[in-house]
């Protein structure tokens, strides 16, 4: 009940993030139900159904990641003295975040079920002249227990991850402690070597899975065929590697900004990047992996017959949208964490234009480092099939 009351009184921006989470949950639930419908209508294509289900894990992971970012930036779950006095400690705040996330994702799953049943013709007859009947398994009985289990995946995973993220969030430091943290040398993330190794391993797996297929791009899900599982495994390894390398690369960007006699703006921008390397670097690395996959696919299929079915397009939109929204939400969380420091600088006489210039400089440096990296990984991924 408390979660519903806090939702009703939330800021419009918070409500918009929750609605986006509900929309993402609806999209993932629809993909999972489509996989179940295809398996029901094509019992002989067991391997194809399994590969479709594996592909659904990618948008599911992107949605869970976005749910964690939404839970961490929710003002109602932020530790405050008044809430502690009312008995809402870290454990109850984590439970509140889990319930709020479950409400949004369950709403999305319900919408996905209604839309899926409508397209199958189970409610009012087949729409679109039965154009979606084949890949939805229309006319075949749908296993109720399997449908409920698949629809429960997103709410359960998202609420558990969101609650754990809020539970593990450190308590807000005092002003003295925050000043000491600002003056200390930020520790460098240690995942860069492992991230580089995993990225290279993922590219090698993709190249090995695509051997002997030069000039013949692999098929994508959403049609009657499916992508080889090894290609998906290679891309997942690449994404994990970039997520691990992202904080180290962001920390390195901060060090580069402070090299060779930095001014006040460069020094401020560099220190903020070093301090926020872990919070910003991971979603930035995942977005780099997603965009590189989109670029590689566009290179592979340029000038040929379009392999993209409706489910492929939906999955791509979900993954790209969720990773972008996660990065923007993490940037907002970083801004909220720096609010006290920014206020102190303004009270000390620092011009507001200096803070804006530092923010623009941080964005420019990150773009200059991650954009070429994204393009290079996309070219390396597409090279075995275009040679």
PDB file of C-alpha atoms in Angstrom, residues 19-194:
ATOM      1  CA  UNK A  19       6.131   3.649 -17.356  1.00  0.00           C
ATOM      2  CA  UNK A  20       9.162   2.990 -19.546  1.00  0.00           C
ATOM      3  CA  UNK A  21      10.010   0.032 -17.323  1.00  0.00           C
ATOM      4  CA  UNK A  22       6.451  -1.259 -17.699  1.00  0.00           C
ATOM      5  CA  UNK A  23       6.711  -0.879 -21.485  1.00  0.00           C
ATOM      6  CA  UNK A  24      10.012  -2.771 -21.539  1.00  0.00           C
ATOM      7  CA  UNK A  25       8.489  -5.514 -19.401  1.00  0.00           C
ATOM      8  CA  UNK A  26       5.561  -5.746 -21.823  1.00  0.00           C
ATOM      9  CA  UNK A  27       7.932  -6.081 -24.767  1.00  0.00           C
ATOM     10  CA  UNK A  28       9.991  -8.843 -23.133  1.00  0.00           C
ATOM     11  CA  UNK A  29       6.851 -10.662 -21.999  1.00  0.00           C
ATOM     12  CA  UNK A  30       5.476 -10.536 -25.535  1.00  0.00           C
ATOM     13  CA  UNK A  31       8.720 -11.976 -26.929  1.00  0.00           C
ATOM     14  CA  UNK A  32       8.641 -14.820 -24.409  1.00  0.00           C
ATOM     15  CA  UNK A  33       5.011 -15.599 -25.210  1.00  0.00           C
ATOM     16  CA  UNK A  34       5.791 -15.535 -28.936  1.00  0.00           C
ATOM     17  CA  UNK A  35       8.533 -18.088 -28.302  1.00  0.00           C
ATOM     18  CA  UNK A  36       6.055 -20.265 -26.424  1.00  0.00           C
ATOM     19  CA  UNK A  37       3.472 -19.886 -29.182  1.00  0.00           C
ATOM     20  CA  UNK A  38       6.016 -20.820 -31.843  1.00  0.00           C
ATOM     21  CA  UNK A  39       7.065 -23.887 -29.856  1.00  0.00           C
ATOM     22  CA  UNK A  40       3.426 -24.924 -29.464  1.00  0.00           C
ATOM     23  CA  UNK A  41       2.713 -24.523 -33.167  1.00  0.00           C
ATOM     24  CA  UNK A  42       5.965 -26.152 -34.377  1.00  0.00           C
ATOM     25  CA  UNK A  43       6.691 -29.098 -32.062  1.00  0.00           C
ATOM     26  CA  UNK A  44       9.187 -30.548 -34.553  1.00  0.00           C
ATOM     27  CA  UNK A  45      11.421 -27.442 -34.445  1.00  0.00           C
ATOM     28  CA  UNK A  46      12.726 -27.943 -30.923  1.00  0.00           C
ATOM     29  CA  UNK A  47      16.202 -26.515 -31.540  1.00  0.00           C
ATOM     30  CA  UNK A  48      14.780 -23.400 -33.195  1.00  0.00           C
ATOM     31  CA  UNK A  49      12.469 -22.813 -30.229  1.00  0.00           C
ATOM     32  CA  UNK A  50      15.344 -23.156 -27.781  1.00  0.00           C
ATOM     33  CA  UNK A  51      17.447 -20.658 -29.724  1.00  0.00           C
ATOM     34  CA  UNK A  52      14.551 -18.191 -29.783  1.00  0.00           C
ATOM     35  CA  UNK A  53      14.256 -18.551 -26.016  1.00  0.00           C
ATOM     36  CA  UNK A  54      17.992 -17.932 -25.635  1.00  0.00           C
ATOM     37  CA  UNK A  55      17.712 -14.759 -27.692  1.00  0.00           C
ATOM     38  CA  UNK A  56      14.959 -13.558 -25.334  1.00  0.00           C
ATOM     39  CA  UNK A  57      17.553 -13.581 -22.529  1.00  0.00           C
ATOM     40  CA  UNK A  58      19.261 -10.542 -24.098  1.00  0.00           C
ATOM     41  CA  UNK A  59      16.285  -8.121 -23.845  1.00  0.00           C
ATOM     42  CA  UNK A  60      15.427  -9.687 -20.480  1.00  0.00           C
ATOM     43  CA  UNK A  61      18.879  -8.817 -19.128  1.00  0.00           C
ATOM     44  CA  UNK A  62      18.641  -5.286 -20.564  1.00  0.00           C
ATOM     45  CA  UNK A  63      15.249  -4.792 -18.876  1.00  0.00           C
ATOM     46  CA  UNK A  64      16.540  -6.042 -15.522  1.00  0.00           C
ATOM     47  CA  UNK A  65      19.514  -3.695 -15.797  1.00  0.00           C
ATOM     48  CA  UNK A  66      17.161  -0.775 -16.443  1.00  0.00           C
ATOM     49  CA  UNK A  67      14.968  -1.843 -13.505  1.00  0.00           C
ATOM     50  CA  UNK A  68      18.014  -1.691 -11.217  1.00  0.00           C
ATOM     51  CA  UNK A  69      18.854   1.815 -12.449  1.00  0.00           C
ATOM     52  CA  UNK A  70      15.244   2.952 -11.887  1.00  0.00           C
ATOM     53  CA  UNK A  71      15.200   1.496  -8.371  1.00  0.00           C
ATOM     54  CA  UNK A  72      18.463   3.191  -7.437  1.00  0.00           C
ATOM     55  CA  UNK A  73      17.273   6.637  -8.598  1.00  0.00           C
ATOM     56  CA  UNK A  74      13.805   6.384  -7.054  1.00  0.00           C
ATOM     57  CA  UNK A  75      13.483   9.207  -4.475  1.00  0.00           C
ATOM     58  CA  UNK A  76      11.140   7.115  -2.322  1.00  0.00           C
ATOM     59  CA  UNK A  77      13.896   4.549  -1.672  1.00  0.00           C
ATOM     60  CA  UNK A  78      16.625   7.057  -0.881  1.00  0.00           C
ATOM     61  CA  UNK A  79      17.888   6.839   2.744  1.00  0.00           C
ATOM     62  CA  UNK A  80      16.719   9.846   4.774  1.00  0.00           C
ATOM     63  CA  UNK A  81      16.664  10.566   8.526  1.00  0.00           C
ATOM     64  CA  UNK A  82      12.853  10.921   8.557  1.00  0.00           C
ATOM     65  CA  UNK A  83      12.383   7.505   7.022  1.00  0.00           C
ATOM     66  CA  UNK A  84      14.803   5.931   9.507  1.00  0.00           C
ATOM     67  CA  UNK A  85      12.845   7.502  12.359  1.00  0.00           C
ATOM     68  CA  UNK A  86       9.643   5.990  10.954  1.00  0.00           C
ATOM     69  CA  UNK A  87      11.205   2.545  10.932  1.00  0.00           C
ATOM     70  CA  UNK A  88      12.093   2.377   7.233  1.00  0.00           C
ATOM     71  CA  UNK A  89      15.665   1.184   7.409  1.00  0.00           C
ATOM     72  CA  UNK A  90      17.774  -0.307   4.607  1.00  0.00           C
ATOM     73  CA  UNK A  91      15.922  -3.634   4.638  1.00  0.00           C
ATOM     74  CA  UNK A  92      12.459  -2.085   4.407  1.00  0.00           C
ATOM     75  CA  UNK A  93      13.608   0.385   1.763  1.00  0.00           C
ATOM     76  CA  UNK A  94      14.914  -2.541  -0.279  1.00  0.00           C
ATOM     77  CA  UNK A  95      11.547  -4.283   0.111  1.00  0.00           C
ATOM     78  CA  UNK A  96       9.779  -1.080  -0.935  1.00  0.00           C
ATOM     79  CA  UNK A  97      11.965  -0.852  -4.057  1.00  0.00           C
ATOM     80  CA  UNK A  98      11.240  -4.498  -4.882  1.00  0.00           C
ATOM     81  CA  UNK A  99       7.486  -3.982  -4.534  1.00  0.00           C
ATOM     82  CA  UNK A 100       7.519  -0.802  -6.649  1.00  0.00           C
ATOM     83  CA  UNK A 101       9.502  -2.573  -9.366  1.00  0.00           C
ATOM     84  CA  UNK A 102       7.177  -5.577  -9.227  1.00  0.00           C
ATOM     85  CA  UNK A 103       4.121  -3.340  -9.693  1.00  0.00           C
ATOM     86  CA  UNK A 104       5.526  -1.728 -12.847  1.00  0.00           C
ATOM     87  CA  UNK A 105       6.790  -4.949 -14.403  1.00  0.00           C
ATOM     88  CA  UNK A 106       3.643  -6.925 -13.564  1.00  0.00           C
ATOM     89  CA  UNK A 107       1.562  -4.252 -15.286  1.00  0.00           C
ATOM     90  CA  UNK A 108       3.738  -4.644 -18.376  1.00  0.00           C
ATOM     91  CA  UNK A 109       3.416  -8.444 -18.305  1.00  0.00           C
ATOM     92  CA  UNK A 110      -0.370  -8.160 -18.116  1.00  0.00           C
ATOM     93  CA  UNK A 111      -0.414  -5.861 -21.141  1.00  0.00           C
ATOM     94  CA  UNK A 112       1.827  -8.299 -23.023  1.00  0.00           C
ATOM     95  CA  UNK A 113      -0.555 -11.180 -22.286  1.00  0.00           C
ATOM     96  CA  UNK A 114      -3.599  -9.247 -23.505  1.00  0.00           C
ATOM     97  CA  UNK A 115      -1.862  -8.117 -26.685  1.00  0.00           C
ATOM     98  CA  UNK A 116      -0.555 -11.615 -27.376  1.00  0.00           C
ATOM     99  CA  UNK A 117      -3.975 -13.199 -26.938  1.00  0.00           C
ATOM    100  CA  UNK A 118      -5.498 -10.538 -29.177  1.00  0.00           C
ATOM    101  CA  UNK A 119      -3.017 -11.216 -31.988  1.00  0.00           C
ATOM    102  CA  UNK A 120      -3.580 -14.975 -31.654  1.00  0.00           C
ATOM    103  CA  UNK A 121      -7.300 -14.471 -32.072  1.00  0.00           C
ATOM    104  CA  UNK A 122      -8.135 -15.924 -28.668  1.00  0.00           C
ATOM    105  CA  UNK A 123     -10.170 -12.845 -27.701  1.00  0.00           C
ATOM    106  CA  UNK A 124     -11.887 -11.301 -30.742  1.00  0.00           C
ATOM    107  CA  UNK A 125     -10.736 -13.250 -33.798  1.00  0.00           C
ATOM    108  CA  UNK A 126      -7.546 -13.001 -35.832  1.00  0.00           C
ATOM    109  CA  UNK A 127      -6.550  -9.379 -36.608  1.00  0.00           C
ATOM    110  CA  UNK A 128      -4.505  -8.261 -39.640  1.00  0.00           C
ATOM    111  CA  UNK A 129      -6.072 -11.050 -41.743  1.00  0.00           C
ATOM    112  CA  UNK A 130      -4.145 -13.659 -39.738  1.00  0.00           C
ATOM    113  CA  UNK A 131      -0.735 -12.259 -40.688  1.00  0.00           C
ATOM    114  CA  UNK A 132       0.702 -12.989 -37.232  1.00  0.00           C
ATOM    115  CA  UNK A 133      -0.826 -16.428 -36.881  1.00  0.00           C
ATOM    116  CA  UNK A 134       2.208 -18.441 -37.984  1.00  0.00           C
ATOM    117  CA  UNK A 135       4.856 -17.190 -35.569  1.00  0.00           C
ATOM    118  CA  UNK A 136       2.357 -16.906 -32.674  1.00  0.00           C
ATOM    119  CA  UNK A 137       1.117 -20.480 -32.982  1.00  0.00           C
ATOM    120  CA  UNK A 138      -2.525 -19.461 -33.452  1.00  0.00           C
ATOM    121  CA  UNK A 139      -4.971 -22.335 -33.394  1.00  0.00           C
ATOM    122  CA  UNK A 140      -2.872 -24.467 -31.043  1.00  0.00           C
ATOM    123  CA  UNK A 141      -3.493 -24.746 -27.282  1.00  0.00           C
ATOM    124  CA  UNK A 142      -1.228 -22.577 -25.138  1.00  0.00           C
ATOM    125  CA  UNK A 143       0.229 -24.226 -21.986  1.00  0.00           C
ATOM    126  CA  UNK A 144      -1.117 -22.116 -19.142  1.00  0.00           C
ATOM    127  CA  UNK A 145       1.582 -23.021 -16.608  1.00  0.00           C
ATOM    128  CA  UNK A 146       4.379 -22.273 -19.081  1.00  0.00           C
ATOM    129  CA  UNK A 147       2.814 -18.923 -20.018  1.00  0.00           C
ATOM    130  CA  UNK A 148       2.485 -17.870 -16.368  1.00  0.00           C
ATOM    131  CA  UNK A 149       6.065 -18.942 -15.630  1.00  0.00           C
ATOM    132  CA  UNK A 150       7.463 -16.982 -18.594  1.00  0.00           C
ATOM    133  CA  UNK A 151       5.436 -13.875 -17.728  1.00  0.00           C
ATOM    134  CA  UNK A 152       6.691 -14.053 -14.143  1.00  0.00           C
ATOM    135  CA  UNK A 153      10.357 -14.000 -15.201  1.00  0.00           C
ATOM    136  CA  UNK A 154      10.597 -10.241 -15.697  1.00  0.00           C
ATOM    137  CA  UNK A 155       8.779  -9.193 -12.470  1.00  0.00           C
ATOM    138  CA  UNK A 156      10.659 -11.691 -10.325  1.00  0.00           C
ATOM    139  CA  UNK A 157      14.109 -10.967 -11.745  1.00  0.00           C
ATOM    140  CA  UNK A 158      13.609  -7.191 -11.828  1.00  0.00           C
ATOM    141  CA  UNK A 159      12.181  -6.882  -8.317  1.00  0.00           C
ATOM    142  CA  UNK A 160      14.880  -9.107  -6.826  1.00  0.00           C
ATOM    143  CA  UNK A 161      17.677  -7.226  -8.596  1.00  0.00           C
ATOM    144  CA  UNK A 162      16.200  -3.829  -7.723  1.00  0.00           C
ATOM    145  CA  UNK A 163      15.780  -4.722  -4.064  1.00  0.00           C
ATOM    146  CA  UNK A 164      19.323  -6.077  -3.796  1.00  0.00           C
ATOM    147  CA  UNK A 165      20.724  -2.975  -5.503  1.00  0.00           C
ATOM    148  CA  UNK A 166      18.953  -0.655  -3.063  1.00  0.00           C
ATOM    149  CA  UNK A 167      19.953  -2.847  -0.112  1.00  0.00           C
ATOM    150  CA  UNK A 168      23.612  -2.720  -1.156  1.00  0.00           C
ATOM    151  CA  UNK A 169      23.566   1.045  -1.698  1.00  0.00           C
ATOM    152  CA  UNK A 170      25.809   2.792   0.841  1.00  0.00           C
ATOM    153  CA  UNK A 171      24.290   5.174   3.339  1.00  0.00           C
ATOM    154  CA  UNK A 172      24.610   8.833   2.362  1.00  0.00           C
ATOM    155  CA  UNK A 173      27.831  10.223   3.892  1.00  0.00           C
ATOM    156  CA  UNK A 174      28.031  13.266   6.078  1.00  0.00           C
ATOM    157  CA  UNK A 175      29.353  16.564   4.733  1.00  0.00           C
ATOM    158  CA  UNK A 176      32.749  16.063   6.392  1.00  0.00           C
ATOM    159  CA  UNK A 177      33.071  12.530   5.083  1.00  0.00           C
ATOM    160  CA  UNK A 178      32.032  13.662   1.592  1.00  0.00           C
ATOM    161  CA  UNK A 179      34.667  16.411   1.654  1.00  0.00           C
ATOM    162  CA  UNK A 180      37.332  13.870   2.616  1.00  0.00           C
ATOM    163  CA  UNK A 181      36.194  11.577  -0.207  1.00  0.00           C
ATOM    164  CA  UNK A 182      36.428  14.422  -2.707  1.00  0.00           C
ATOM    165  CA  UNK A 183      39.993  15.202  -1.616  1.00  0.00           C
ATOM    166  CA  UNK A 184      41.230  11.552  -1.629  1.00  0.00           C
ATOM    167  CA  UNK A 185      42.859  10.008  -4.959  1.00  0.00           C
ATOM    168  CA  UNK A 186      40.033   7.893  -6.476  1.00  0.00           C
ATOM    169  CA  UNK A 187      40.946   4.225  -6.672  1.00  0.00           C
ATOM    170  CA  UNK A 188      41.382   2.924 -10.206  1.00  0.00           C
ATOM    171  CA  UNK A 189      38.969   0.136 -11.284  1.00  0.00           C
ATOM    172  CA  UNK A 190      40.720  -3.193 -11.709  1.00  0.00           C
ATOM    173  CA  UNK A 191      38.515  -4.826 -14.355  1.00  0.00           C
ATOM    174  CA  UNK A 192      40.121  -3.344 -17.478  1.00  0.00           C
ATOM    175  CA  UNK A 193      42.541  -6.249 -18.256  1.00  0.00           C
ATOM    176  CA  UNK A 194      39.815  -8.855 -17.696  1.00  0.00           C
TER     177      UNK A 194
END
